[in-house]
Short mmCIF file of C-alpha atoms in Angstrom, two decimals:
data_model
loop_
_atom_site.label_atom_id
_atom_site.label_comp_id
_atom_site.label_asym_id
_atom_site.label_seq_id
_atom_site.Cartn_x
_atom_site.Cartn_y
_atom_site.Cartn_z
CA VAL A 1 0.00 0.00 0.00
CA PRO A 2 1.55 3.34 -0.95
CA MET A 3 2.46 5.46 2.06
CA ALA A 4 0.29 8.35 0.80
CA SER A 5 -2.76 6.05 0.85
CA ALA A 6 -1.97 4.44 4.19
CA THR A 7 -1.25 7.40 6.47
CA LEU A 8 -3.17 10.25 8.05
CA ALA A 9 -1.68 13.64 7.28
CA ASP A 10 -2.70 15.28 10.56
CA GLY A 11 -2.92 12.30 12.87
CA PRO A 12 -0.72 9.72 14.55
CA ASN A 13 0.43 6.80 12.43
CA HIS A 14 1.71 3.39 13.50
CA PHE A 15 3.65 0.90 11.42
CA ALA A 16 4.21 -2.84 11.58
CA GLU A 17 6.76 -4.82 9.60
CA CYS A 18 4.25 -7.27 8.24
CA GLU A 19 2.77 -8.28 4.91
CA HIS A 20 -0.60 -6.62 4.34
CA SER A 21 -2.35 -10.00 4.32
CA GLY A 22 -0.66 -10.91 7.63
CA LEU A 23 -2.01 -7.93 9.57
CA PRO A 24 -5.22 -9.67 10.73
CA ARG A 25 -3.21 -12.68 11.94
CA SER A 26 -0.54 -10.68 13.79
CA GLU A 27 -0.73 -11.04 17.57
CA ARG A 28 1.37 -7.87 17.97
CA VAL A 29 -0.97 -5.84 15.74
CA ALA A 30 -4.02 -7.16 17.61
CA GLN A 31 -2.50 -6.20 20.96
CA ALA A 32 -1.52 -2.77 19.62
CA VAL A 33 -5.05 -2.12 18.31
CA ALA A 34 -6.47 -3.08 21.73
CA GLU A 35 -4.04 -0.65 23.41
CA LEU A 36 -4.92 2.12 20.96
CA LEU A 37 -8.64 1.64 21.55
CA HIS A 38 -8.18 1.52 25.31
CA SER A 39 -5.67 4.32 25.88
CA GLY A 40 -5.02 6.04 22.55
CA ASN A 41 -1.34 5.01 22.64
CA THR A 42 0.80 1.97 21.98
CA ALA A 43 4.49 1.18 22.21
CA LEU A 44 4.06 -2.09 20.28
CA LEU A 45 4.20 -0.49 16.83
CA ALA A 46 6.76 1.87 15.34
CA ALA A 47 5.92 5.57 14.97
CA THR A 48 7.91 5.76 11.72
CA ALA A 49 8.19 3.35 8.83
CA GLU A 50 11.42 1.74 7.75
CA LEU A 51 10.96 1.72 4.01
CA GLY A 52 12.50 -0.89 1.77
CA PRO A 53 13.28 -0.16 -1.90
CA ILE A 54 9.80 -1.08 -3.17
CA SER A 55 8.01 0.86 -0.42
CA ARG A 56 10.28 3.83 -0.98
CA ALA A 57 9.47 3.83 -4.71
CA SER A 58 5.72 3.64 -4.00
CA THR A 59 6.03 6.58 -1.63
CA LEU A 60 7.96 8.67 -4.14
CA PHE A 61 5.95 7.87 -7.23
CA GLY A 62 2.50 7.02 -5.89
CA ARG A 63 0.26 4.11 -6.68
CA PRO A 64 0.85 2.47 -10.07
CA GLN A 65 -2.13 2.56 -12.38
CA LEU A 66 -3.08 -0.95 -13.37
CA GLY A 67 -3.58 -1.57 -17.09
CA LYS A 68 -1.58 1.53 -18.06
CA SER A 69 1.95 1.46 -19.34
#
């Protein structure tokens, strides 16, 4: 998911090193969501993303348009 589509511009953001499809199965993410709902804070997820080369490219260039070359 491109960073521009996955973050709130004026709100707190939290990041997990996890495949998108693995988020619902992640115990750490589930615990962090429970903490966020209960207290509004969590230390279980990072406050900044560590971007790999593919994520960095998505952030810089936006979401690719499928079917267009």
